[in-house]
Amino acid sequence: MDLEVRHLRVICAIAEAGSLTRAAASLCMTQPGLSAQLRRIEAMLGGPIFDRGQTGAVPTALGELVLPRARAILPGIDGLLSDTARAARCATSPGRVRLGSVGAPLLADLIVATRELVLGSEVTTRCQYSPSPLLDDLAAGRLEAAVLGDNPGHELPPREGVVLRPVVTEPVFALLASTHPLAGREEVGLTELIEDEWAMPHPDSDRTREYWASVFSRTGRQPHTPYEAEGRQLIDIVRAGLAVSLCQATFLEVPGIVVRPLAGDPLWYRHVLGWRRDGPLAACGDQIVHRVAEGYLATCATAPAYARWRRRRAKSPCPAGRAGDGDPLSPLADRNLVLERAAVADIDPDTRGGIGEGLA
């Protein structure tokens, strides 16, 4: 893990706030999440940067060395980002629409909708595992729109000039080798998998690992995770029977891999679309969300485990605050109402309510 600009911002925010609790609030993070990130930063820099006590966070000798340099670097970085974003907007063809995406099943439908609704547009894309850099790029004008995602209690923070629109909240499923003893089950319990070795993505600013850990803590155990991997490497590790993992409900099974719902639906993930308020998609945002929602419904039908899960949930009530309770693509909702509700709430930075209002 390399030292990044965002790490310098964390250090400066803690120093300015004088405590991790106040710094976490200013950074729209939880205190445990900020503490974990600070530990990783200190490991990179070779020692404690702050002494943490009842009186707050006080810079150590190493911290006194790091802070002046961080404070000197950040204004130059901010100026560079602002100038390059402005230059990029001027240099970019008026018809070019730059899209970003996390690993999610919405990008292709977003591309098609953009091409059809923004006539004459040239669409380019780039993908990242974490939504945080993509949201930064949206706010800085380096992207026009992006497919993002978050977890309950760890919602994306509002950003000036950016519209965030929830599309759907879906359950998180288990990813198992086809030879796993539980692979024949229709669903598996999280506690049944706790004894297995796990493969997980590297902890990052998307806070997914932090959310998973908070749910695992309810079992009284944390999984042993000897493998940090993403994408093809993670799939290969699971397929070899070396570990289990978690995945989105729409994950398409490949040979040697099975996807199974988790009993009780303890984990959830929310798909979110974001675009610039002054960008080319602003005038057709409702239509974009509507078309992406249609595409998502089609994708659901191609994921057997998720399709079965949705059919079962259509016949029984869902837990409050989960799918079926404000979820714009709930299997309990009428299809026409579904697609009308998929484009309702424009989320502004000034909005008093949280980004997750009305959603799981």
PDB file of N, CA and C in Angstrom, residues 10 21 35 40 58 64 79 96 102 105 118 124 138 149 178 218 265 269-270 277 315 354 356:
ATOM      1  N   VAL A  10      -6.215  12.894   5.809  1.00  0.00           N
ATOM      2  CA  VAL A  10      -6.622  12.283   7.076  1.00  0.00           C
ATOM      3  C   VAL A  10      -5.746  12.791   8.213  1.00  0.00           C
ATOM      4  N   THR A  21     -12.590  11.348  16.988  1.00  0.00           N
ATOM      5  CA  THR A  21     -14.050  11.423  16.884  1.00  0.00           C
ATOM      6  C   THR A  21     -14.481  12.628  16.059  1.00  0.00           C
ATOM      7  N   SER A  35      -9.873   5.148  12.726  1.00  0.00           N
ATOM      8  CA  SER A  35      -8.790   4.563  13.525  1.00  0.00           C
ATOM      9  C   SER A  35      -8.046   3.494  12.731  1.00  0.00           C
ATOM     10  N   ARG A  40      -3.117   2.031   9.419  1.00  0.00           N
ATOM     11  CA  ARG A  40      -2.465   1.658   8.167  1.00  0.00           C
ATOM     12  C   ARG A  40      -1.493   2.744   7.706  1.00  0.00           C
ATOM     13  N   VAL A  58      -2.674  13.985  19.993  1.00  0.00           N
ATOM     14  CA  VAL A  58      -1.564  14.950  20.002  1.00  0.00           C
ATOM     15  C   VAL A  58      -0.445  14.401  19.114  1.00  0.00           C
ATOM     16  N   GLU A  64       5.045  15.518  14.205  1.00  0.00           N
ATOM     17  CA  GLU A  64       5.519  16.894  14.009  1.00  0.00           C
ATOM     18  C   GLU A  64       6.382  17.011  12.760  1.00  0.00           C
ATOM     19  N   GLY A  79      -4.695  22.812  -5.844  1.00  0.00           N
ATOM     20  CA  GLY A  79      -4.617  23.745  -6.965  1.00  0.00           C
ATOM     21  C   GLY A  79      -4.406  23.030  -8.290  1.00  0.00           C
ATOM     22  N   ARG A  96     -18.213  14.547 -25.641  1.00  0.00           N
ATOM     23  CA  ARG A  96     -17.611  13.421 -24.935  1.00  0.00           C
ATOM     24  C   ARG A  96     -18.208  13.290 -23.539  1.00  0.00           C
ATOM     25  N   VAL A 102     -17.734   1.241 -10.547  1.00  0.00           N
ATOM     26  CA  VAL A 102     -17.244   0.159  -9.709  1.00  0.00           C
ATOM     27  C   VAL A 102     -17.648  -1.149 -10.379  1.00  0.00           C
ATOM     28  N   PRO A 105     -23.321  -4.399 -12.157  1.00  0.00           N
ATOM     29  CA  PRO A 105     -23.959  -4.785 -13.417  1.00  0.00           C
ATOM     30  C   PRO A 105     -24.707  -3.659 -14.120  1.00  0.00           C
ATOM     31  N   VAL A 118     -28.141  11.269 -24.972  1.00  0.00           N
ATOM     32  CA  VAL A 118     -27.251  12.414 -25.251  1.00  0.00           C
ATOM     33  C   VAL A 118     -26.760  12.217 -26.677  1.00  0.00           C
ATOM     34  N   THR A 124     -16.742   7.378 -23.128  1.00  0.00           N
ATOM     35  CA  THR A 124     -15.546   6.663 -22.682  1.00  0.00           C
ATOM     36  C   THR A 124     -15.788   6.173 -21.259  1.00  0.00           C
ATOM     37  N   LEU A 138     -15.922  12.778 -10.001  1.00  0.00           N
ATOM     38  CA  LEU A 138     -17.172  13.452 -10.351  1.00  0.00           C
ATOM     39  C   LEU A 138     -17.181  14.880  -9.800  1.00  0.00           C
ATOM     40  N   GLY A 149     -21.516   2.661  -5.382  1.00  0.00           N
ATOM     41  CA  GLY A 149     -22.201   1.754  -4.475  1.00  0.00           C
ATOM     42  C   GLY A 149     -21.784   1.998  -3.044  1.00  0.00           C
ATOM     43  N   SER A 178     -17.703 -25.117  -6.078  1.00  0.00           N
ATOM     44  CA  SER A 178     -18.779 -26.086  -6.324  1.00  0.00           C
ATOM     45  C   SER A 178     -18.580 -27.364  -5.528  1.00  0.00           C
ATOM     46  N   ARG A 218     -21.466  -9.654  15.011  1.00  0.00           N
ATOM     47  CA  ARG A 218     -22.700 -10.122  15.645  1.00  0.00           C
ATOM     48  C   ARG A 218     -22.667 -11.621  15.876  1.00  0.00           C
ATOM     49  N   ASP A 265     -30.403 -12.904   5.282  1.00  0.00           N
ATOM     50  CA  ASP A 265     -29.998 -11.688   4.556  1.00  0.00           C
ATOM     51  C   ASP A 265     -29.305 -10.666   5.470  1.00  0.00           C
ATOM     52  N   TYR A 269     -26.131  -4.343  -0.102  1.00  0.00           N
ATOM     53  CA  TYR A 269     -25.312  -3.434  -0.929  1.00  0.00           C
ATOM     54  C   TYR A 269     -26.256  -2.571  -1.757  1.00  0.00           C
ATOM     55  N   ARG A 270     -25.952  -1.290  -1.843  1.00  0.00           N
ATOM     56  CA  ARG A 270     -26.807  -0.370  -2.595  1.00  0.00           C
ATOM     57  C   ARG A 270     -26.086   0.131  -3.838  1.00  0.00           C
ATOM     58  N   ARG A 277     -24.087  17.863 -11.685  1.00  0.00           N
ATOM     59  CA  ARG A 277     -25.289  18.681 -11.781  1.00  0.00           C
ATOM     60  C   ARG A 277     -25.270  19.595 -13.007  1.00  0.00           C
ATOM     61  N   LYS A 315     -43.152 -13.966  -2.182  1.00  0.00           N
ATOM     62  CA  LYS A 315     -44.234 -14.704  -1.525  1.00  0.00           C
ATOM     63  C   LYS A 315     -44.233 -14.531  -0.014  1.00  0.00           C
ATOM     64  N   GLY A 354     -30.640  11.944   5.344  1.00  0.00           N
ATOM     65  CA  GLY A 354     -29.477  11.183   4.895  1.00  0.00           C
ATOM     66  C   GLY A 354     -29.700  10.616   3.512  1.00  0.00           C
ATOM     67  N   GLY A 356     -29.489   7.710   2.599  1.00  0.00           N
ATOM     68  CA  GLY A 356     -30.147   6.409   2.601  1.00  0.00           C
ATOM     69  C   GLY A 356     -31.623   6.480   2.934  1.00  0.00           C
TER      70      GLY A 356
END
